[in-house]
Structures are given as C-alpha cells and as structure tokens.
Coordinates of C-alpha atoms in Angstrom, one line a residue:
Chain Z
X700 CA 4.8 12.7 21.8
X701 CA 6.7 15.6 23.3
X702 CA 9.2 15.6 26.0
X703 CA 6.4 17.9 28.1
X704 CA 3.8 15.5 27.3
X705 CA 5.7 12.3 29.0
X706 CA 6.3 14.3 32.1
X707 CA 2.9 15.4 32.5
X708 CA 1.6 12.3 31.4
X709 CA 3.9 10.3 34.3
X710 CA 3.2 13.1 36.8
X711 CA -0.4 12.5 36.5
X712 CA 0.5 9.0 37.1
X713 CA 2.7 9.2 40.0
X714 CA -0.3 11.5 41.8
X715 CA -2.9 8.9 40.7
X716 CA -0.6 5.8 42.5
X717 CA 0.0 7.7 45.4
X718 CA -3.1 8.6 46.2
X719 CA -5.2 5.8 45.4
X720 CA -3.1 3.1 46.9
X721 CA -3.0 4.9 49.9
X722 CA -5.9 5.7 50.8
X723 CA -8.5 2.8 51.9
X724 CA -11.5 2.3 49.1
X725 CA -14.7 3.9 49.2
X726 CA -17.6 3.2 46.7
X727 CA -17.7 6.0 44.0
X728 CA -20.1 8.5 44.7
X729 CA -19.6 11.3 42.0
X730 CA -18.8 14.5 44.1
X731 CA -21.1 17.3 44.0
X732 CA -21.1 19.6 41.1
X733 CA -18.9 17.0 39.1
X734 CA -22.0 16.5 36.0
X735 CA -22.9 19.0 33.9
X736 CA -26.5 20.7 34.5
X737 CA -27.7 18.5 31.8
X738 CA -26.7 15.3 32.8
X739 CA -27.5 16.4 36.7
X740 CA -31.6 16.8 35.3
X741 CA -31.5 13.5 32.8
X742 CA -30.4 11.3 36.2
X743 CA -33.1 12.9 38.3
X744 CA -35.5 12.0 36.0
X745 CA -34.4 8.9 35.5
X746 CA -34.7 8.1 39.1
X747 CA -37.3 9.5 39.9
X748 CA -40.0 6.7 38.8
X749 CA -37.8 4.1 41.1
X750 CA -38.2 6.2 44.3
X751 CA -41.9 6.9 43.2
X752 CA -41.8 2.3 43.4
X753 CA -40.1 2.4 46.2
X754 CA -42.3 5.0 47.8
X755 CA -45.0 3.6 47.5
X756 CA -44.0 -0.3 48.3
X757 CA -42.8 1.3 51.7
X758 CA -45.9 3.4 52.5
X759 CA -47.8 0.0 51.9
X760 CA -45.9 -1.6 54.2
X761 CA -45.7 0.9 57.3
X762 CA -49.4 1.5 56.9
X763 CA -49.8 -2.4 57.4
X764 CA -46.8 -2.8 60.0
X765 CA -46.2 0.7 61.4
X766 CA -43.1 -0.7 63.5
X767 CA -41.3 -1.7 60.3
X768 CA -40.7 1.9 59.5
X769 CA -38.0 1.5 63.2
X770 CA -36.8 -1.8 61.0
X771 CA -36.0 0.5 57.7
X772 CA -34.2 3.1 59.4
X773 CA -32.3 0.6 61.4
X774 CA -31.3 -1.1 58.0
X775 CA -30.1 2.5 56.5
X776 CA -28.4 3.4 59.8
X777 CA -26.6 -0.2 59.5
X778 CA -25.9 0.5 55.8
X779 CA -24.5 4.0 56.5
X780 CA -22.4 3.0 59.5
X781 CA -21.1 0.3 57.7
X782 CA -20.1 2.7 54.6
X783 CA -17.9 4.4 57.1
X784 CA -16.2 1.2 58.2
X785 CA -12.9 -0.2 57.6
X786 CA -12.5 -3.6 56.8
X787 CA -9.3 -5.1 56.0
X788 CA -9.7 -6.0 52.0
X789 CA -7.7 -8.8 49.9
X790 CA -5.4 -6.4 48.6
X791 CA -3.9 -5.4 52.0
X792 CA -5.1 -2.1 52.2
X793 CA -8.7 -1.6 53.8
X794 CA -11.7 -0.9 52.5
X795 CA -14.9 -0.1 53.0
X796 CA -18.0 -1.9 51.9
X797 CA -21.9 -0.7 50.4
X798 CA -23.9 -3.0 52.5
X799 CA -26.5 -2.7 49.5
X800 CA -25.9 -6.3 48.3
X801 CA -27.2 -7.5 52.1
X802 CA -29.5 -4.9 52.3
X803 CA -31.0 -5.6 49.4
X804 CA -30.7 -9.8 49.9
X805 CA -32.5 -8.8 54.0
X806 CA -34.9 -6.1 53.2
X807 CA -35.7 -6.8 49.7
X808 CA -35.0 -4.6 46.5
X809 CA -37.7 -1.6 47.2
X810 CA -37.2 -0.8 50.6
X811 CA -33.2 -0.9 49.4
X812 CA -34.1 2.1 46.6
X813 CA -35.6 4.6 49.2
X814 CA -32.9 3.9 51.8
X815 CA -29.7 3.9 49.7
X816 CA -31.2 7.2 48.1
X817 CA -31.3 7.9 52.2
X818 CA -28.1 6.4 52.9
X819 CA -26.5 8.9 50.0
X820 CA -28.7 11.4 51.1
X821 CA -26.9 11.3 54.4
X822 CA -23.4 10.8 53.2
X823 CA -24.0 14.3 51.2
X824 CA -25.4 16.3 53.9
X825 CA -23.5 14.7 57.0
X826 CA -20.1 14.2 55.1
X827 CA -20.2 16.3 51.9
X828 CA -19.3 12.7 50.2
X829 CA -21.3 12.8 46.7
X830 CA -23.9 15.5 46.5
X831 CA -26.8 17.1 45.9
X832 CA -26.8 17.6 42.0
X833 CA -25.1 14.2 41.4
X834 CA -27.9 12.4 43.7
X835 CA -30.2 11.4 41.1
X836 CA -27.3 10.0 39.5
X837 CA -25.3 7.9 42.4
X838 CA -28.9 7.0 42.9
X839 CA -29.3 4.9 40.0
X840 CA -25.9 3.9 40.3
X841 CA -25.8 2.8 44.0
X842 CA -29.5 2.5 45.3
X843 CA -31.5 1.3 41.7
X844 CA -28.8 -1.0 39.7
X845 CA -27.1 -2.3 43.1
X846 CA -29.7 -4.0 44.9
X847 CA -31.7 -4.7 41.6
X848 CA -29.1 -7.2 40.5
X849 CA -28.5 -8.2 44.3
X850 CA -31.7 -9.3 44.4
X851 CA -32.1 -10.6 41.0
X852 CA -28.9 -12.8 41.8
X853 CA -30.3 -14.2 45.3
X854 CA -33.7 -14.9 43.6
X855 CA -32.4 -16.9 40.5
X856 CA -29.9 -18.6 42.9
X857 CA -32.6 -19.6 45.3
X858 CA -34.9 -21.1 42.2
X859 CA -32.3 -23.1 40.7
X860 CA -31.3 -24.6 44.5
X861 CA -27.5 -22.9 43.9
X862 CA -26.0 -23.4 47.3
X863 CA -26.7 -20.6 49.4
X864 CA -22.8 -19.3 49.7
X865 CA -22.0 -19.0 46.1
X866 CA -25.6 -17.0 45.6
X867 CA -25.0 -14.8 48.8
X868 CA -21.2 -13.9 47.3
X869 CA -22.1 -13.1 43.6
X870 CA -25.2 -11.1 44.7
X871 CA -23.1 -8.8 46.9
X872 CA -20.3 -9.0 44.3
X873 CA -22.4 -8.2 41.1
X874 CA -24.0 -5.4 43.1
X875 CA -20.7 -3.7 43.8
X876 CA -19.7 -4.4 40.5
X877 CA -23.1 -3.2 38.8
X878 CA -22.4 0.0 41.1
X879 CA -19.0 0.9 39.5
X880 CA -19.8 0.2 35.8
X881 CA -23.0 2.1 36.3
X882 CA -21.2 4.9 37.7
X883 CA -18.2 4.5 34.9
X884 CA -20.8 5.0 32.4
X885 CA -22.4 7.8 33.5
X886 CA -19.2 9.4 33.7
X887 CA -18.1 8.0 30.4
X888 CA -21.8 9.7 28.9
X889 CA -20.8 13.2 30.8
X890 CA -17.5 13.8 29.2
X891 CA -16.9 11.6 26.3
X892 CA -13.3 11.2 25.2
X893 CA -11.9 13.8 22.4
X894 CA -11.0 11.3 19.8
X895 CA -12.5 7.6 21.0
X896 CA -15.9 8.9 22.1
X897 CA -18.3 7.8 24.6
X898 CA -16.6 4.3 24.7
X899 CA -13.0 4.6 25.2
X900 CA -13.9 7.4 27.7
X901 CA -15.8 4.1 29.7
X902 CA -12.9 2.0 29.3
X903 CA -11.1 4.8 30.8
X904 CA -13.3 5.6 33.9
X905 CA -13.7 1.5 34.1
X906 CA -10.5 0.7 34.3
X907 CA -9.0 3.6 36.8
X908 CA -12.0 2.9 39.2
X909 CA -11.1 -0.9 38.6
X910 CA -8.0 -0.7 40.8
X911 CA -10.3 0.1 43.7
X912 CA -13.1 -1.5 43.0
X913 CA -13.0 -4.8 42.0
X914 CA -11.0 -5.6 45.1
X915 CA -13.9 -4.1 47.1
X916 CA -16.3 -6.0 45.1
X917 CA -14.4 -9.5 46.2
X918 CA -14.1 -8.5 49.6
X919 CA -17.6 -7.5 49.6
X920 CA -18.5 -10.6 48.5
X921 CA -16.5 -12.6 51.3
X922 CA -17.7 -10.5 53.8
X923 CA -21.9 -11.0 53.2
X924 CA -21.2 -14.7 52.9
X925 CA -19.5 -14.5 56.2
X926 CA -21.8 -12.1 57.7
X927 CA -24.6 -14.9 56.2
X928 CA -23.3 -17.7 57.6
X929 CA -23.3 -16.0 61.2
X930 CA -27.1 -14.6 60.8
X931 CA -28.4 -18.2 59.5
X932 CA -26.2 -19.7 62.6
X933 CA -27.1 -17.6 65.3
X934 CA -29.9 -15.6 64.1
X935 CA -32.2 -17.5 62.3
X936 CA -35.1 -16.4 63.9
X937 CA -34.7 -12.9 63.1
X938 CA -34.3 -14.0 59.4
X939 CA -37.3 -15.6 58.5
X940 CA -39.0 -12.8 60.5
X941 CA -37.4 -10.3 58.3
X942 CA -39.0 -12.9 55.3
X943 CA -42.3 -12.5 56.8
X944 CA -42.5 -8.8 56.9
X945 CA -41.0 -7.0 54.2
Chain X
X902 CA -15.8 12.4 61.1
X903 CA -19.3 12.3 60.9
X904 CA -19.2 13.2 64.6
X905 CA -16.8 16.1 64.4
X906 CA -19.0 17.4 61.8
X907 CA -22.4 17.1 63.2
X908 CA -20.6 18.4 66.3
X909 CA -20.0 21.8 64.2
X910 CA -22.8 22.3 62.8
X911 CA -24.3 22.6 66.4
X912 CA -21.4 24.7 67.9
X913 CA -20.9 27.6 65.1
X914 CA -21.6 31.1 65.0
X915 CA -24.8 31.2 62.4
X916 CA -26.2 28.9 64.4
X917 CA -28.8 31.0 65.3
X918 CA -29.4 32.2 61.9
X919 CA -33.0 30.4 60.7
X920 CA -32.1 26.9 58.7
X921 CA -34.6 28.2 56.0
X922 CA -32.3 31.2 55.0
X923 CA -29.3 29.1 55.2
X924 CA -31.1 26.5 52.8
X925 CA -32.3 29.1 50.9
X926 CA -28.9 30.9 50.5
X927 CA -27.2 27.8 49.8
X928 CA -29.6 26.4 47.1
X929 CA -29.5 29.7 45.1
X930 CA -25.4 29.9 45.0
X931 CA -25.6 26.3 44.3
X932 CA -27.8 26.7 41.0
X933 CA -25.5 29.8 40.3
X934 CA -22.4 28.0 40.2
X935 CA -23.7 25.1 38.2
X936 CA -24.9 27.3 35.5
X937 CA -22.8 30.2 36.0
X938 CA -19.5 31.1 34.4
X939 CA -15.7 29.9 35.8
X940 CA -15.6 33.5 37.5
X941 CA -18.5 33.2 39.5
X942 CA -17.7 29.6 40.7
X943 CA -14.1 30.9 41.6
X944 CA -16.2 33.7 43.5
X945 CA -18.5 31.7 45.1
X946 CA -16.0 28.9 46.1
X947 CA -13.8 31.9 47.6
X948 CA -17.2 34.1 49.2
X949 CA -18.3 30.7 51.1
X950 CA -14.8 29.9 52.7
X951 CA -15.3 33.3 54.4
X952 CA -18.8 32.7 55.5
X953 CA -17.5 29.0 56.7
X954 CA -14.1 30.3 58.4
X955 CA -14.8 33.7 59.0
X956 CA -18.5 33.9 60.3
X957 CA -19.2 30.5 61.1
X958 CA -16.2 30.1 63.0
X959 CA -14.9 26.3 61.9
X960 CA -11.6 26.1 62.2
X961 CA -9.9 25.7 59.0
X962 CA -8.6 22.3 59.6
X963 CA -11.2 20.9 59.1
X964 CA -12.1 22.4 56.4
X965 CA -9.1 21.7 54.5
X966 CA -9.3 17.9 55.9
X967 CA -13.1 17.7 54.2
X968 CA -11.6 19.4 51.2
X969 CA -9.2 16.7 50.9
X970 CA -11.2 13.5 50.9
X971 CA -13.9 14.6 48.2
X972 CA -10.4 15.9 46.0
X973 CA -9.5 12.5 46.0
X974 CA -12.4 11.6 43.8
X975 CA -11.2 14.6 41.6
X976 CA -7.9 13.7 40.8
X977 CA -8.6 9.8 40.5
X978 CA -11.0 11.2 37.4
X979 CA -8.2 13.5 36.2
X980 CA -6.3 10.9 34.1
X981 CA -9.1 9.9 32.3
X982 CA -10.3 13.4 31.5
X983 CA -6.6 14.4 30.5
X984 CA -5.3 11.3 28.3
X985 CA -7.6 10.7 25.7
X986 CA -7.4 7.4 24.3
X987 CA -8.2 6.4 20.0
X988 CA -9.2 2.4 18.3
X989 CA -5.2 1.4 18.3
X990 CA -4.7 2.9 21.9
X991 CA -2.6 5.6 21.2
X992 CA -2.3 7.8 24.1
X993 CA -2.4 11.6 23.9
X994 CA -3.6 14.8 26.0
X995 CA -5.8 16.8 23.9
X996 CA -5.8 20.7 24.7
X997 CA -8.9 21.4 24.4
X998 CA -9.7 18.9 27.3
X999 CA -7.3 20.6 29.5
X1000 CA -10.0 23.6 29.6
X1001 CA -12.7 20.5 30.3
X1002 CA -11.2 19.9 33.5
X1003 CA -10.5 23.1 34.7
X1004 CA -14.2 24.1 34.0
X1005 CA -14.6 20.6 36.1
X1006 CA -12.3 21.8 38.7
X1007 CA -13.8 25.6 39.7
X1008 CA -18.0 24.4 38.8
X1009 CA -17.0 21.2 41.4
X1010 CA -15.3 23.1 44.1
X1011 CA -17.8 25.8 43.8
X1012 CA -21.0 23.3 44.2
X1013 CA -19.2 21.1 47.3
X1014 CA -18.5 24.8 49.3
X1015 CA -22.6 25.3 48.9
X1016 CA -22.9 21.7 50.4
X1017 CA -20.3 21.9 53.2
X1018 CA -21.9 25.5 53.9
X1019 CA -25.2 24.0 54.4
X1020 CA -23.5 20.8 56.8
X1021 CA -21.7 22.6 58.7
X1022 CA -23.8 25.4 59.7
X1023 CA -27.4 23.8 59.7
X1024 CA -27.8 21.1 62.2
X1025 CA -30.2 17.7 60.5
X1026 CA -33.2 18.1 62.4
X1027 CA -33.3 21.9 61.7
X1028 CA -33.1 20.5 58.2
X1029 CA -36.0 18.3 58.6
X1030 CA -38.0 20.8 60.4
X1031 CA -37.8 23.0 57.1
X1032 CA -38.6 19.9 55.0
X1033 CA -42.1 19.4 57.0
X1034 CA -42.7 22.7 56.3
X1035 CA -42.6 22.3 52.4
X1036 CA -44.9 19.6 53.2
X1037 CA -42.6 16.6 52.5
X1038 CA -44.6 13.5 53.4
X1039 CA -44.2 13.0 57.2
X1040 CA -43.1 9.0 55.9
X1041 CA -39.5 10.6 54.7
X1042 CA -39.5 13.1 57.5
X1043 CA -39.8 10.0 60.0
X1044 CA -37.4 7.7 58.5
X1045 CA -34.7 10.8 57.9
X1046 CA -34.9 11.4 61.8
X1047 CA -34.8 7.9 62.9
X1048 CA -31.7 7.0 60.6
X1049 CA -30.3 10.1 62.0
X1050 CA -31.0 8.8 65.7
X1051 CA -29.3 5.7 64.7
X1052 CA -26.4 6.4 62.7
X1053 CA -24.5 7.7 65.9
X1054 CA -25.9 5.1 68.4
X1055 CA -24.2 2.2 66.1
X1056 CA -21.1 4.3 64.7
X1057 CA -20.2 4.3 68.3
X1058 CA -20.7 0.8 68.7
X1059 CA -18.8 -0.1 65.3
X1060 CA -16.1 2.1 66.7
X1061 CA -16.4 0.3 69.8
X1062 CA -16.4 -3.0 68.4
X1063 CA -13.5 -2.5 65.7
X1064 CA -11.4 -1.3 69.1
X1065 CA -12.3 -4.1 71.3
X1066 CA -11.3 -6.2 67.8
X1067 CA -7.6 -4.1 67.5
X1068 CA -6.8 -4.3 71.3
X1069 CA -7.2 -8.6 70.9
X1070 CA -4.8 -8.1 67.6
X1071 CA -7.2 -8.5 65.2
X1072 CA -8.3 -6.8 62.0
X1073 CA -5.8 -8.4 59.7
X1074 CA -8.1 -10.5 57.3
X1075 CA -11.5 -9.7 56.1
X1076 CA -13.1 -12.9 57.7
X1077 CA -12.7 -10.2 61.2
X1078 CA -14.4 -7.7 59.5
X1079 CA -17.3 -10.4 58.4
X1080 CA -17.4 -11.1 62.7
X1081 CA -17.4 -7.5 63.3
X1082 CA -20.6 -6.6 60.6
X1083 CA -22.5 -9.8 62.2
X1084 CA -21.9 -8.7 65.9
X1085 CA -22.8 -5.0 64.8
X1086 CA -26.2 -6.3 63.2
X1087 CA -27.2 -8.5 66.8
X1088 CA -26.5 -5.1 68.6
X1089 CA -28.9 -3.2 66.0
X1090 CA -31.2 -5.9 66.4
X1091 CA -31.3 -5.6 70.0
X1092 CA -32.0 -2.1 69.7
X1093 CA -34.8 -2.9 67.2
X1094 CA -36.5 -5.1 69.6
X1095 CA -36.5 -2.9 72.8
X1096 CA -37.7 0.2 71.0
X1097 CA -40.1 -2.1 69.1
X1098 CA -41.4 -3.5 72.3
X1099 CA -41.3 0.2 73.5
X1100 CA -43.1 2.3 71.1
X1101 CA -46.0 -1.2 71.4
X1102 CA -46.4 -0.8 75.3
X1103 CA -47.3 2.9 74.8
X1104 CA -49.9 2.1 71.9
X1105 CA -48.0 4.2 69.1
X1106 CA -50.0 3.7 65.9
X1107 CA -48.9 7.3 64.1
X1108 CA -46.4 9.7 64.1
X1109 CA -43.9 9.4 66.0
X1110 CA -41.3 12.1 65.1
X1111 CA -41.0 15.6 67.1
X1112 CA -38.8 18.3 65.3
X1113 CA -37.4 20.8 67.4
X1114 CA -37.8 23.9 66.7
X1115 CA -34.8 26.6 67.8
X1116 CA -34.4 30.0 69.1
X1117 CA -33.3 32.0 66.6
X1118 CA -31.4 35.6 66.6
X1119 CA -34.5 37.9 64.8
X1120 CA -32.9 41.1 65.3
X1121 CA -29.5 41.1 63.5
X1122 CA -29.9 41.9 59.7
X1123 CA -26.2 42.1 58.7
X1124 CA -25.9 38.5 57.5
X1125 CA -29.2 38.8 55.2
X1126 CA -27.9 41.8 54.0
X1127 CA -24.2 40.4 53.1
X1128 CA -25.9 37.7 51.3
X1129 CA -28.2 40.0 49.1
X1130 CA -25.7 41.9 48.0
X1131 CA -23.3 39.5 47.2
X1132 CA -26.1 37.6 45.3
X1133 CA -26.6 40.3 43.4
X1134 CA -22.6 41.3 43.0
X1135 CA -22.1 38.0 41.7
X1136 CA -24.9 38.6 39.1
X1137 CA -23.8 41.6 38.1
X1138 CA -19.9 40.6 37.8
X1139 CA -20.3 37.0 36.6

C-alpha cells in the first residue's frame, strides 16, 4: 500500500472517530437520495403490500372503535418524540431510542407498520432526517422487520411462560438490532464492494453502524423493561385496556 | 429543532406561494436529480440554496446546522464505500469507487435540498390539505394531522420533563431515562383520556379533521416563471 493510501486511509478514520463518538446515536435512517433509482423502486414495492396489511387492519379497527384512531396517533406522536430524545446510553454518550420495540409490544405489530411508516414520514418532512426516496426502504427496515420480530419475540416469550423482563428486553433489543442489519443490508445490496461483493460490503456497513448501534440496542432494551415495569406497576389498567382494543 | 423548523416554514417569504406548486416544483427537481447527471444535481443543489436563502428568507444558519446532521450519515458510510475489503481482509481503496461516492455525494445533496425546500417553505397542514385533494383516504389524512397536533404538545412536555430531571441532577444512567419515557406515557395518556372523553360528549362518530386552507398571493408570477425556466435550463444543460 502506498504512503498516500495510509494517510487517506487514517484520515478517513480520524473523521469517522470524531464524529461518531461525539455525536449522541440516532437509529439509521438512510438519507434522502442515498439509493440508487433502482433500489429506491425495488424497496417501495417491497413495502408496499405491508402498508396495504397494515391499512387495512387499522381501517378495521377505527371503523369498529372510532376513538382508537386518537390512541394511534398518540402512540406515533409518543414514538416520534421519543426518537428525538436523549437518554443517557451504557456507553457514556447519549442516545436516542426507536420506541418501535414498545410500540410494537403495546399496539401490536400492524398498527406499528402504518405508524413507523408515519413516524419516518415525519422525521423526513419535519426534520429532513431519512427521506422521501429512501422511505420505502427505512420502511422495511424500521416499521416492517422492527416490530415484526418485536412482536414475534413477546409472543413466543409469553407462550413458553419466559419471565416477562427477559421477553420485554430481547424484543426491544432484537428489534433495534433487526433494524440495523436490515438497514446494513440494504446498503450492502446498493453498493456492493469492488472486490468482496455484496457480503464483505455488509460486513462493512455492519460493523461501522455496530459502534452505534448495538449500544443503542442494549440501552434500548433496558429502557422498555424499565419503562414495563412502571406501566404494569402503576398502569395496569391502561394495559389490559390497550389488550382489549387493538 | 423540530420547532425551529416548523417555526420557518410558517414565517418565510413563499409562504404565500400555493403548497401545490411548491410540491409540485419540488417533486419534479427531486426525480431530476435522482436520474439526472452529476451536473444537474450540483445545479439543483446550488439553484435550491438560493430559493431557500435567497427568496425564502431562512437564515443560513440553519441551514448549514440541518446540513450538518444528515452529513453525518454521509460520512459514517464513507469508509465503507472507500476501503473495499477481499476473503483474507486485505484492505485497499479502489479508484473506481472514489467516483461511486462522489456520484453518492452530489445525487444525495441534490435530493435532501428538494426535501428541506419543501420543509421549510410548506407548512404540514398545507401539506395535508393538498394530499386530500389527490384524494388520499381521509384515514391517513386524520392520523397525519393528529400526530402532527401531538408531536409538539409532548416534545414540550419531554423537554419539560428531561429539565425538571437535569435541574434535580439527574440524567446520568439510563434507568432516568426509563422514569422519564414512563412519566411521558401517563402525561400522553392523560391527554388520550380527556380528548377521548371529549370528542364522546359531543357525539363524534366521523371525521374529525379540518384543513385550513390559506390566503395565497394570486397575482405575482415571477416565482412560477423562475421555476419554468430553470426547469427547462436544467434540461437543456444537464
């Protein structure tokens, strides 16, 4: 390797530490115009029969319960406010967590599709954080895989009589986690690298986003169990209504 | 943030230009700079900062600031573009990538102007508004405007709460940000009860959601015709 090629390679570096230690950790929403046309259709379409689910569950619901439809924009208002709040995370610096995991775990799975797809909806045309193009694809990532597994997680966990903490914490962790490689790969399938392909361009992505991520993932975790042990303490009557309606 | 920008896109000076224009404008230079050529995103990233600093009238600070948080996203994906990795993990930086990422660069910078032009000129229920009008089920249109309502009723009580939290010395270990989550979803719930009890004492059973239309300025034409012909400029040059 050439003299050149060290310092650009350790000037990359020294940008990338600086900036991402920094800064407090956001989930990964691809930034708008980041995947090619191509990619930007094949994600739409992809998501597009979830919201079409999701839709329709939630149409089914409101026409039965026309005051849940207050309930499911409170529960995307909750999930977008608490995108944009800091939390102090296990690595020191702060974060800031999805919310989809508990969304998903106190709304169920469906209504969780059409409101992350809101939530990210917002975040692009209130922040300019993701985008329009990349929707369909930080859809699938944060509003389909997300609270899919969440939910997946809490259900097998409630079957099998796991204890409640343990199946609270891995749903919200798996969620985040499902969220990141989902959002590696997509990446990884965009711009494949030159000489290792599609795979060593996803270890790439996965392991630069890891950094950030995983430590959100834990705190994540920690945070819905706490946040869980509150609601069933002090709230328990707004929790088995929630079980009764949606 | 969110406040500062939704604050803008209120107070600035093609306000009273009609929100289907400005979505129309903005969709069109969007699908041009994701299929056009570097020159035209460089163009169109260079034509929108004038429309957004010049006309509009938002300060560039905060332009620059929004600039800089969806960058960040940018260059954390940089080293993984640039260093390209084999089976026995040799590192290199291919050329022919370094082109990759500057295509990245001027396509992503282009597309994110067309966003923050829409944001911060077009205020969300003007938004809606047009959305009704292309007949989007009235469902979305409801749920868009209530989330909207909500999202600044609770940031201010997060922001609230997360001060009240600071001022007492807390905030230093995540099991405060678990208190502060729980006391933020008993204030939402609250909130979900009185309007729930609300909206039942008055009998609501349908639609709910009124979207305000504006006044709009009819008679100046010098901003539709700056955008045709730069359209068509761009067309021509790119």
């Amino acid at each position: 390797m050439k003299k050149w090629k060290y310092a650009l390679f350790l000037c990359g570096l020294v940008v990338y530490f600086t900036f991402s230690e920094s800064s407090s950790a956001f989930a990964m929403h691809i930034m708008e115009g980041f995947l090619p046309v191509g990619w930007v259709i094949f994600w739409w379409l992809a998501f597009l029969p979830f919201l079409i689910i999701g839709m329709r569950s939630l149409i089914r619901i409101t026409r039965e319960h026309p005051e849940l439809k207050l309930l499911i924009a409170l529960s995307g208002a909750f999930t977008f406010v608490l995108s944009a709040l800091k939390i102090p995370s296990v690595t020191g610096s702060s974060s800031h967590p999805t919310g989809v995991g508990l969304g998903a775990v106190l709304f169920g799975p469906w209504t969780m599709v059409v409101m992350g797809s809101i939530v990210l909806l917002f975040q692009a045309l209130l922040l300019a954080h993701g985008g329009l193009t990349t929707l369909g694809a930080n859809a699938m990532s944060m509003a389909v895989a997300g609270p899919l597994v969440a939910y997946g997680i809490y259900r097998f966990g409630k079957k099998w009589n796991i204890s409640r903490r343990w199946t609270i914490f891995f749903a919200a962790f798996f969620s985040d986690l499902a969220t990141y490689v989902v959002t590696s790969l997509q990446l990884a399938l965009a711009f494949p690298d030159a000489t290792g392909g599609i795979f060593a361009s996803f270890v790439k992505f996965a392991g630069i986003f890891a950094i950030t991520q995983i430590p959100l993932a834990i705190t994540e975790g920690l945070l819905t169990v706490v946040v869980w042990n509150f609601l069933s303490t002090y709230s328990s009557r707004e929790l088995t209504q929630l079980e009764r309606g949606v | 943030m969110i406040r500062q920008l939704d604050t803008v896109a209120y107070d600035n000076r093609l306000r009273t230009i009609r929100p289907e224009q400005k979505m129309i404008f903005a969709i069109l230079l969007l699908i041009m700079a994701m299929i056009g050529s570097w020159k035209m995103q460089v163009m169109i990233t260079i034509w929108l900062a004038v429309w957004i600093i010049g006309y509009a009238r938002v300060s560039w600070k905060v332009y620059a600031k929004a600039l800089g948080v969806v960058a960040l996203f940018l260059i954390m994906s940089l080293p993984a573009l640039l260093v390209s990795l084999d089976k026995s993990f040799h590192v290199s930086i291919d050329r022919s990538q370094i082109f990759t990422v500057m295509s990245l660069l001027s396509r992503s910078a282009a597309a994110w102007s067309c966003l923050f032009f829409l944001l911060v000129t077009t205020p969300f229920p003007e938004m809606l508004h047009v959305l009704k009008r292309m007949k989007v089920p009235s469902i979305i249109i409801e749920l868009l405007f209530f989330t909207y309502r909500f999202v600044f009723v609770f940031e201010k009580a997060a922001e609230e709460l997360y001060v009240a939290m600071k001022a007492r010395n807390g905030g230093n270990h995540w099991r405060h940000g678990g208190m502060l989550v729980f006391q933020l979803f008993q204030k939402i719930w609250h909130s979900y009860e009185a309007l729930r009890l609300a909206l039942w004492a008055r009998g609501v059973s349908d639609e709910m959601v009124y979207v305000h239309v504006g006044t709009y300025n009819e008679k100046s034409k010098r901003y539709l015709w700056e955008a045709a012909i730069g359209i068509s400029l761009l067309l021509w040059l790119g």
